[in-house]
JSON list of C-alpha atoms and ligand atoms in Angstrom, two decimals:
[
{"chain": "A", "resi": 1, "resn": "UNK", "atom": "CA", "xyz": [13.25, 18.76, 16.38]},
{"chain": "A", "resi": 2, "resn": "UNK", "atom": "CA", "xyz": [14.75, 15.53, 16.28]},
{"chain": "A", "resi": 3, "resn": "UNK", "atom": "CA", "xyz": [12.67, 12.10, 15.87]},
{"chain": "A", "resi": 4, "resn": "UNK", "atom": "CA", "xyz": [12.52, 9.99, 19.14]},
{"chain": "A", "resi": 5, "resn": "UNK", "atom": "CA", "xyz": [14.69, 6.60, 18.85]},
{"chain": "A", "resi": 6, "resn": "UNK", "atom": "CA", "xyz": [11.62, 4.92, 19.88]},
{"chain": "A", "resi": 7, "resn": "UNK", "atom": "CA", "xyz": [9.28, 6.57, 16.70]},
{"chain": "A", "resi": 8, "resn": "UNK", "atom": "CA", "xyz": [12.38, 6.04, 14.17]},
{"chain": "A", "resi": 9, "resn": "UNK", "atom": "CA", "xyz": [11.79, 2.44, 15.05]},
{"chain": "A", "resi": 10, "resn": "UNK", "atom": "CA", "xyz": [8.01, 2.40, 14.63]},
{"chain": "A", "resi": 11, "resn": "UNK", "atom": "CA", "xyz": [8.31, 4.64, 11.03]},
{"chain": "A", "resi": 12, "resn": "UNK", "atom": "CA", "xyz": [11.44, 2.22, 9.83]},
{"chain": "A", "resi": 13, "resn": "UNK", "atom": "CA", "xyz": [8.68, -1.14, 10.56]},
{"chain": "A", "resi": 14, "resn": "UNK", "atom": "CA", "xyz": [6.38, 0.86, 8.55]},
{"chain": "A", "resi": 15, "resn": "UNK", "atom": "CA", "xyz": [8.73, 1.39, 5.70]},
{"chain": "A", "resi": 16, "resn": "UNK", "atom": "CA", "xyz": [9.23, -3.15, 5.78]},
{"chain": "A", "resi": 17, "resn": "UNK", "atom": "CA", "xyz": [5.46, -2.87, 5.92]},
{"chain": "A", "resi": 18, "resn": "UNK", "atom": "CA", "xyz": [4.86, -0.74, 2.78]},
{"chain": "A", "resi": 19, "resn": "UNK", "atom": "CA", "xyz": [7.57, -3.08, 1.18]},
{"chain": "A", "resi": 20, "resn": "UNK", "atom": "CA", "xyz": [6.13, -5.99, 2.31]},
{"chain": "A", "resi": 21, "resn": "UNK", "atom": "CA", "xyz": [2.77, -4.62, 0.60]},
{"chain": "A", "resi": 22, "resn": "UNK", "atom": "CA", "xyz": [4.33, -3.85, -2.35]},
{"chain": "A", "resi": 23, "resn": "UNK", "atom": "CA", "xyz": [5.64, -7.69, -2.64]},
{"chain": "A", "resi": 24, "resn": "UNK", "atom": "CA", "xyz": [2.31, -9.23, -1.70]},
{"chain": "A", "resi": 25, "resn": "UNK", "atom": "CA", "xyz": [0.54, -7.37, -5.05]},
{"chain": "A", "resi": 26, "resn": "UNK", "atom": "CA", "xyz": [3.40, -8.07, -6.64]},
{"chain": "A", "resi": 27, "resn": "UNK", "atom": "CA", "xyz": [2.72, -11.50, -6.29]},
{"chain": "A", "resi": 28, "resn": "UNK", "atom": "CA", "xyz": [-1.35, -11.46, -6.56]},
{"chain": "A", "resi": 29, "resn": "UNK", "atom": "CA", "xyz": [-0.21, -9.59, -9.66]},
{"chain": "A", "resi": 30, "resn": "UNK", "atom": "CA", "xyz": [1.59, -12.61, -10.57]},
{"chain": "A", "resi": 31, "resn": "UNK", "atom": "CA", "xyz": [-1.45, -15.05, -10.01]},
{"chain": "A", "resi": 32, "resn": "UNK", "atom": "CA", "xyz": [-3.88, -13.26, -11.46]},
{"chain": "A", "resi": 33, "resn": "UNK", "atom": "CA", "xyz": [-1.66, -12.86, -14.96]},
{"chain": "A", "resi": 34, "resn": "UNK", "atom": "CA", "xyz": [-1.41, -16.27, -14.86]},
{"chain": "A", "resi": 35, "resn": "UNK", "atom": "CA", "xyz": [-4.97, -17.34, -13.97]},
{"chain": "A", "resi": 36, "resn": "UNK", "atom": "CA", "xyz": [-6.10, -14.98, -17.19]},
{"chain": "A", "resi": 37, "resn": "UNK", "atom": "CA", "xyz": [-6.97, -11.56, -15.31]},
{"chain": "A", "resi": 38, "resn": "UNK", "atom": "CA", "xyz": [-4.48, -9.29, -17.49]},
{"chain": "A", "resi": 39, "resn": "UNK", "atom": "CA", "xyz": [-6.68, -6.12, -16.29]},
{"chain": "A", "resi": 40, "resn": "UNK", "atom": "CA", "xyz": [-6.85, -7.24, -12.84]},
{"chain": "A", "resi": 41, "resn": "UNK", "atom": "CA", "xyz": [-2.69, -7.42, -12.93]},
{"chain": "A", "resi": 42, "resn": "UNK", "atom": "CA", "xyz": [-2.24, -4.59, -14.60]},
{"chain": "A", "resi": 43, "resn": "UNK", "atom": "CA", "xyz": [-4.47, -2.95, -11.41]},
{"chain": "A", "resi": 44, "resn": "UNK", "atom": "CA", "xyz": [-2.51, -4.90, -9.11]},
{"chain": "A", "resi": 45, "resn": "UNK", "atom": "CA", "xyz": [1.29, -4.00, -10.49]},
{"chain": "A", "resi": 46, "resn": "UNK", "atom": "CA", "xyz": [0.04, -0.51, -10.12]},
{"chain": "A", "resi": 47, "resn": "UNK", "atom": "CA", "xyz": [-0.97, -1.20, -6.84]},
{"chain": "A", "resi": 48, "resn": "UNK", "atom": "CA", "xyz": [2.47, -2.47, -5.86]},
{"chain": "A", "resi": 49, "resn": "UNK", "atom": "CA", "xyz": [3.90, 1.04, -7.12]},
{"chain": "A", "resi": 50, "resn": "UNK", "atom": "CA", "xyz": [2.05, 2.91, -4.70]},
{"chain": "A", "resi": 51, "resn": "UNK", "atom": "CA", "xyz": [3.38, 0.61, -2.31]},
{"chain": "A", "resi": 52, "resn": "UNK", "atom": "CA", "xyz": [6.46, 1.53, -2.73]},
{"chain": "A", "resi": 53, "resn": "UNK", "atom": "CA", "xyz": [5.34, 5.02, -3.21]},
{"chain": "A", "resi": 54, "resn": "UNK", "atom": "CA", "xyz": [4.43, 5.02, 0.26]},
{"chain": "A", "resi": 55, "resn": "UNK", "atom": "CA", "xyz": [7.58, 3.33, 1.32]},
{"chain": "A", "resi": 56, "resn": "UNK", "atom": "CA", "xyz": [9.37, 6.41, -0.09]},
{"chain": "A", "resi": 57, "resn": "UNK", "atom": "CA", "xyz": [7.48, 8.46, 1.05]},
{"chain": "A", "resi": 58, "resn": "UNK", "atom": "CA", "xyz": [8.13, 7.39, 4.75]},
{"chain": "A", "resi": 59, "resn": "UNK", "atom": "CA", "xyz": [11.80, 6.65, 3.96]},
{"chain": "A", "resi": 60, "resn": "UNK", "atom": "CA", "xyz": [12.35, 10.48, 3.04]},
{"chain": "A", "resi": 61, "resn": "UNK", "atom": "CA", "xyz": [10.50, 11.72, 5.77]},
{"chain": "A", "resi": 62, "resn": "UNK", "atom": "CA", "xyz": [12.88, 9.99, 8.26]},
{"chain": "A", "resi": 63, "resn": "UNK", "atom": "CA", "xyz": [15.87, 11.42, 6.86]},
{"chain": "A", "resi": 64, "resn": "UNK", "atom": "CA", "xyz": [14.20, 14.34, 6.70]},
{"chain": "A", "resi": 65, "resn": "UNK", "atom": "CA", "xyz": [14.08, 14.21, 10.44]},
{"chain": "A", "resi": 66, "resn": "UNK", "atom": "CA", "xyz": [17.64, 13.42, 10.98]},
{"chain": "A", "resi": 67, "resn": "UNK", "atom": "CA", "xyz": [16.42, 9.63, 11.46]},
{"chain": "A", "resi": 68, "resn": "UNK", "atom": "CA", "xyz": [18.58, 6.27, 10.53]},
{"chain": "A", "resi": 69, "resn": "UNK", "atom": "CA", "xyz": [16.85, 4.42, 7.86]},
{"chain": "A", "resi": 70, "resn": "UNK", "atom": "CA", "xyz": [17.04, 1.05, 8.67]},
{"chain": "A", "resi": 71, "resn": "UNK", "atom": "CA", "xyz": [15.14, -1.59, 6.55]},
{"chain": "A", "resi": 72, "resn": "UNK", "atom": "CA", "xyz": [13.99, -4.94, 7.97]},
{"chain": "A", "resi": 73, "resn": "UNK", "atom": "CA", "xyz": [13.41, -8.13, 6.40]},
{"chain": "A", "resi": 74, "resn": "UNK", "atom": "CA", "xyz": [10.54, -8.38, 4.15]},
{"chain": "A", "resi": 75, "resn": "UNK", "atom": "CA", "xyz": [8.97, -12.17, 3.89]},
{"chain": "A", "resi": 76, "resn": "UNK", "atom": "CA", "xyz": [7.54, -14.02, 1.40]},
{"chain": "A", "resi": 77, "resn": "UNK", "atom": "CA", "xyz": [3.88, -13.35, 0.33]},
{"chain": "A", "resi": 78, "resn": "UNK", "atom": "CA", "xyz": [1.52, -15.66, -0.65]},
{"chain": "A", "resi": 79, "resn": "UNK", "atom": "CA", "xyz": [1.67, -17.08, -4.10]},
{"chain": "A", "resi": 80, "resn": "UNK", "atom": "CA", "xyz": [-1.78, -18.78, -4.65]},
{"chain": "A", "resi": 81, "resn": "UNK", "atom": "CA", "xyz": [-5.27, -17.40, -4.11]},
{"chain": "A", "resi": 82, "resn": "UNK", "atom": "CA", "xyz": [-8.75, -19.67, -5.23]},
{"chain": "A", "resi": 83, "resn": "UNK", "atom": "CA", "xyz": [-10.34, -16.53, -7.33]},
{"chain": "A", "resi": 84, "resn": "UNK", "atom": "CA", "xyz": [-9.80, -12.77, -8.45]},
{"chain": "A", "resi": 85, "resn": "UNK", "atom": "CA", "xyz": [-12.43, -12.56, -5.63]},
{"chain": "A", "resi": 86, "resn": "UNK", "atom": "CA", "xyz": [-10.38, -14.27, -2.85]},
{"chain": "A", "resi": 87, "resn": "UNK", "atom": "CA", "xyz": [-7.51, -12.00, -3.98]},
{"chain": "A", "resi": 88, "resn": "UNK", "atom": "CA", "xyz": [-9.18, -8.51, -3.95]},
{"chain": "A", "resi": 89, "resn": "UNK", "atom": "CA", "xyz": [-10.90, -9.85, -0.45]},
{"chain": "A", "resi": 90, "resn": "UNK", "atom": "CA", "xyz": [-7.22, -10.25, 0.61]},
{"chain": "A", "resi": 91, "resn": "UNK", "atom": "CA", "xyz": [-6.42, -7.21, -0.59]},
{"chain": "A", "resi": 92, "resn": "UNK", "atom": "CA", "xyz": [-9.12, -5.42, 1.53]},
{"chain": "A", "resi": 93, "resn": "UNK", "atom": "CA", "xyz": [-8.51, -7.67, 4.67]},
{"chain": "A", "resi": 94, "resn": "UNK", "atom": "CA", "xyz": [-4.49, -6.29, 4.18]},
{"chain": "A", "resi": 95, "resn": "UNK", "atom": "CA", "xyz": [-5.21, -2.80, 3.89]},
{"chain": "A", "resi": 96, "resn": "UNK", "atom": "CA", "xyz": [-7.50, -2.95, 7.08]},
{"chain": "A", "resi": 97, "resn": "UNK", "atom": "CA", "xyz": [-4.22, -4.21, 8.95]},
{"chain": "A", "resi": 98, "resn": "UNK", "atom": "CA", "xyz": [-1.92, -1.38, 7.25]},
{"chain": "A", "resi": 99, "resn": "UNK", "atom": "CA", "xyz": [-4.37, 1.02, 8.31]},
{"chain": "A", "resi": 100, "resn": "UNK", "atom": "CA", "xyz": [-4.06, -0.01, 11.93]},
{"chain": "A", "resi": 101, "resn": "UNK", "atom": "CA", "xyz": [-0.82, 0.09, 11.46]},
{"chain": "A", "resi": 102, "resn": "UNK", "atom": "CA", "xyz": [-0.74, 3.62, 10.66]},
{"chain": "A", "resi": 103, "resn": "UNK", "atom": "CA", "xyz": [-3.34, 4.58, 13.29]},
{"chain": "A", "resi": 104, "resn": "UNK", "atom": "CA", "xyz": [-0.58, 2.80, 15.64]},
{"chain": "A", "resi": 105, "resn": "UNK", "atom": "CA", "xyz": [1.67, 5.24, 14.64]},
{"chain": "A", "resi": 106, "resn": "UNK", "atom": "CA", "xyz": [-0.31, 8.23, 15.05]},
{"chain": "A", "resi": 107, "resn": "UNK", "atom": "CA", "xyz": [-1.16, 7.08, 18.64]},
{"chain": "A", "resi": 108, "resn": "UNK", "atom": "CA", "xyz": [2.63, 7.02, 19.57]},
{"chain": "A", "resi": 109, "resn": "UNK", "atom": "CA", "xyz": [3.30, 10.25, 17.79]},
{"chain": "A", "resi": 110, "resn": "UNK", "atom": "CA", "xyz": [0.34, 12.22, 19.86]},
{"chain": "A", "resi": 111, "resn": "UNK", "atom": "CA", "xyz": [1.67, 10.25, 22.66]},
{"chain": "A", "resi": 112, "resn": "UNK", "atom": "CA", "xyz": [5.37, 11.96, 22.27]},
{"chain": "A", "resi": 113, "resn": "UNK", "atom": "CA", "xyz": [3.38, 15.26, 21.26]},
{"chain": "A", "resi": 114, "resn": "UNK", "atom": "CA", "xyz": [5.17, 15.01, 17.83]},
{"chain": "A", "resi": 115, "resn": "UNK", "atom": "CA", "xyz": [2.66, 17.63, 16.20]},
{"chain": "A", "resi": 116, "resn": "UNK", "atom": "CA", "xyz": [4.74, 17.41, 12.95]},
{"chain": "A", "resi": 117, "resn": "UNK", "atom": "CA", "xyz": [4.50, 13.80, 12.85]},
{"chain": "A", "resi": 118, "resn": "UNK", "atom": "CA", "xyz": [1.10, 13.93, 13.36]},
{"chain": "A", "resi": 119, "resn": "UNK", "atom": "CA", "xyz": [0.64, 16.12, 10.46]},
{"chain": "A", "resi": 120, "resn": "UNK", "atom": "CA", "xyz": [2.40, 13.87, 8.33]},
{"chain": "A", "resi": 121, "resn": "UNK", "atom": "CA", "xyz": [0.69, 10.76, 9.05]},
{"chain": "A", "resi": 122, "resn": "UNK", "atom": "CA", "xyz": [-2.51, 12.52, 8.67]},
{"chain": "A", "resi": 123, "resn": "UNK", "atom": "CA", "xyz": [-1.52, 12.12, 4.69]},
{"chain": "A", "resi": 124, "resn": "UNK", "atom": "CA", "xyz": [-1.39, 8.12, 5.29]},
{"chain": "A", "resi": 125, "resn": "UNK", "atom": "CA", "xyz": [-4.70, 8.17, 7.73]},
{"chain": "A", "resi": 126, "resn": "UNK", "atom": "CA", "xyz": [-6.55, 9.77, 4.50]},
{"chain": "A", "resi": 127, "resn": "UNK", "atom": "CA", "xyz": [-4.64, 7.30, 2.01]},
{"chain": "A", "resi": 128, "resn": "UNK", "atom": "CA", "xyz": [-5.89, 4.37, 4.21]},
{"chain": "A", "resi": 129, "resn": "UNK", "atom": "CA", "xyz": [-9.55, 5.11, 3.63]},
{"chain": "A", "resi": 130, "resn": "UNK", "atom": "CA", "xyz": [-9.18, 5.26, -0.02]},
{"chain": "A", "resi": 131, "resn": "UNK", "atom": "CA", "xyz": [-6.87, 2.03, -0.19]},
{"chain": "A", "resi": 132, "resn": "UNK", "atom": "CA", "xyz": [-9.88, 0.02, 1.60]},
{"chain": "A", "resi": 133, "resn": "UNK", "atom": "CA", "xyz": [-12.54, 1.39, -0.59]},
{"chain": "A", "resi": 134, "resn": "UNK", "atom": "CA", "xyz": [-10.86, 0.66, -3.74]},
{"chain": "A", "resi": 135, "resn": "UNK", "atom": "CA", "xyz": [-10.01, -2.63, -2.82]},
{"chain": "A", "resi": 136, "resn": "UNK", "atom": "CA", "xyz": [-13.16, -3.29, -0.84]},
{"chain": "A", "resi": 137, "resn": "UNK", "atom": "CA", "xyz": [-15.02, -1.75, -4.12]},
{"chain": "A", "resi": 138, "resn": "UNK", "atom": "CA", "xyz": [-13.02, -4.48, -6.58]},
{"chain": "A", "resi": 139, "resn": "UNK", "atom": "CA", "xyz": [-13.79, -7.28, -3.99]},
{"chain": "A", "resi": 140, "resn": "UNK", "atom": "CA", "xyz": [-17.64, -6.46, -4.35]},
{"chain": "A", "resi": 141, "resn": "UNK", "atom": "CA", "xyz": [-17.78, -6.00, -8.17]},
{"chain": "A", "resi": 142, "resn": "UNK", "atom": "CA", "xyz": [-16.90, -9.49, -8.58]},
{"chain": "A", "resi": 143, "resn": "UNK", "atom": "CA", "xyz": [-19.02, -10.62, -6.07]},
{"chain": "A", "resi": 144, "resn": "UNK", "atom": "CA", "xyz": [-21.76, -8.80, -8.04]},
{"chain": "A", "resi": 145, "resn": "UNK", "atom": "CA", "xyz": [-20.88, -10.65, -11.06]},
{"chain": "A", "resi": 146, "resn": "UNK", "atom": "CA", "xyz": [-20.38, -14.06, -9.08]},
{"chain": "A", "resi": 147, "resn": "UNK", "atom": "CA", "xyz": [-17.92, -15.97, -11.83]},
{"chain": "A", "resi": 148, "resn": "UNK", "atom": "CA", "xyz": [-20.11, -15.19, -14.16]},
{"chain": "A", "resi": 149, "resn": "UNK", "atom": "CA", "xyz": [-17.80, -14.81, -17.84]},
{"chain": "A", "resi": 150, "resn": "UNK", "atom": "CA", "xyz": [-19.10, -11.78, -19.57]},
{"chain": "A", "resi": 151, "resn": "UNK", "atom": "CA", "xyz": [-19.24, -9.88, -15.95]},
{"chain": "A", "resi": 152, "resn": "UNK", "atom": "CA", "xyz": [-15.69, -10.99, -15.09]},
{"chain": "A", "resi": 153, "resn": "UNK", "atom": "CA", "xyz": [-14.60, -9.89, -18.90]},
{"chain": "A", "resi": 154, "resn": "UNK", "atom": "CA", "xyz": [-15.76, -6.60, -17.65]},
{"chain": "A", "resi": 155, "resn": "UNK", "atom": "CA", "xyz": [-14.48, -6.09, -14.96]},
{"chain": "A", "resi": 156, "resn": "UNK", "atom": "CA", "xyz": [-11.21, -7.14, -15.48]},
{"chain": "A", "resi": 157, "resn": "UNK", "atom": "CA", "xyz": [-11.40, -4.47, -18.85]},
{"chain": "A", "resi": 158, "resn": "UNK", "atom": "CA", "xyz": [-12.24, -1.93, -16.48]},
{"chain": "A", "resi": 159, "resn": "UNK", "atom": "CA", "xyz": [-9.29, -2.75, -14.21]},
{"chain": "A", "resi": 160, "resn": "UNK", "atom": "CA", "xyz": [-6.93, -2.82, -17.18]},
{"chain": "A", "resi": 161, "resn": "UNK", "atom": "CA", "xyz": [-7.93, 0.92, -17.44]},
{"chain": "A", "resi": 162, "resn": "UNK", "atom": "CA", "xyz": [-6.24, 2.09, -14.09]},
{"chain": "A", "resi": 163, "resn": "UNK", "atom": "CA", "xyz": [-3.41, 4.71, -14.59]},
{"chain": "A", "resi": 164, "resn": "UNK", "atom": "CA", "xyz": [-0.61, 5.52, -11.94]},
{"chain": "A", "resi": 165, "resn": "UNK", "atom": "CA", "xyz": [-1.67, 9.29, -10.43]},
{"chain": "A", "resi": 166, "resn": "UNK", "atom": "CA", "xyz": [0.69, 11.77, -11.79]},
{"chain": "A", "resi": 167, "resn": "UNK", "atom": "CA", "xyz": [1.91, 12.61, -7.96]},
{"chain": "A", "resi": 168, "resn": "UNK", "atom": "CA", "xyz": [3.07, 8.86, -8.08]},
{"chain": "A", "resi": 169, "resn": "UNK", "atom": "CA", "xyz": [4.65, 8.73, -11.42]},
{"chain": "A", "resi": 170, "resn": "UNK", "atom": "CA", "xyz": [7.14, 11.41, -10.38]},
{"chain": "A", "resi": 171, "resn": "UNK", "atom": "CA", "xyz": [7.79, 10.73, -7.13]},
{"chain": "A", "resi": 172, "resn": "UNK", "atom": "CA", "xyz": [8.86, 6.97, -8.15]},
{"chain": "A", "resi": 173, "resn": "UNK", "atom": "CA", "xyz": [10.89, 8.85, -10.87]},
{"chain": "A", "resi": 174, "resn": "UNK", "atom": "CA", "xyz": [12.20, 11.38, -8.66]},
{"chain": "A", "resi": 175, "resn": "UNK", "atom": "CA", "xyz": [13.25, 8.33, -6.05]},
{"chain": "A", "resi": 176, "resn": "UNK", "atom": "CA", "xyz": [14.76, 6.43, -8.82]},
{"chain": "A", "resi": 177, "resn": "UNK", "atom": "CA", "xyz": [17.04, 9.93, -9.91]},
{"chain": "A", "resi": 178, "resn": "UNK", "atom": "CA", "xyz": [18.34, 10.60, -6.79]},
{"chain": "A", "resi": 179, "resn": "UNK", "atom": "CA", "xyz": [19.37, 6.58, -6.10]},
{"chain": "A", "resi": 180, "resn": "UNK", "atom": "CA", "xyz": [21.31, 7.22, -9.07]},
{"chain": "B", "resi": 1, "resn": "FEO", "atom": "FE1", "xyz": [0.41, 1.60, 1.77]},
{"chain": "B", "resi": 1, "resn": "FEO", "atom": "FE2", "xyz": [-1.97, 0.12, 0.65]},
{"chain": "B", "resi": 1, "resn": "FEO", "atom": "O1", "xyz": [-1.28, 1.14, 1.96]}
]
């Protein structure tokens, strides 16, 4: 069945929006290498993959559908945060919009009784739970450790330990292949 105009709109803003996520951890990524959190980058620049990850994964699923991708304009992010703290507190307060976002979505979708939509977004309703909680879960380990030195050493060693999931790794390699 053919995607309605009207839900080809709503996934395409979602694509921008994944983007648009992608650029705003790009750039705490940026702050946070250059305020001394190498770790908390490295988590961060990771995070921006599965941004675009997600992106992708909407992206394909349109065509899929015999949708036009159309991509909007993304804006500029933020480029200055007060602590690691404020940043991973922005970082949950984001990922609480995104996932309203995507509940959006799956409203309009059950609303045009697009059961196969539906069972795709279910993916990203599942995602957005674990996006909060590992943000959320950052946020309150360096509240924990309230600017304390040795705590913050630790935590940013433990963030410097994050690894991109396999599923991730080759679907970025797979998108970058077939843009070749
Ligand atoms: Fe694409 Fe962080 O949700």
């Amino acid at each position: 069945i053919m995607i309605s105009k009207k839900m080809t709109t709503a996934l395409n803003n979602q694509v921008t929006a994944e983007l648009y996520s992608s650029y705003l951890y790009v750039s705490m990524s940026a702050w946070l290498k250059a305020e001394g959190s190498p770790g908390a980058a490295h988590w961060m620049g990771l995070q921006a993959r599965e941004e675009v990850f997600h992106a992708m994964k909407m992206y394909n699923y349109i065509l899929d559908r015999g949708g036009q991708v159309k991509l909007g304009a993304i804006e500029a992010p933020p480029l200055k945060w007060k602590s690691p703290l404020d940043v991973f507190e922005a970082a949950y307060a984001h990922e609480q919009k995104v996932s309203a976002l995507i509940n959006n979505l799956m409203t309009l979708a059950k609303s045009e009784n697009d059961h196969a939509l539906e069972i795709f977004l279910q993916w990203f309703v599942t995602e957005q739970v674990e996006e909060e909680a590992s943000a959320l879960d950052v946020a309150q380990k360096y509240k924990l450790a309230a600017g304390q030195g040795a705590g913050l050493f630790m935590i940013d060693q433990e963030l410097g330990g994050r690894a991109l999931s396999a599923e991730v790794k080759d679907a970025l390699t797979a998108t970058l292949t077939a843009a070749d």
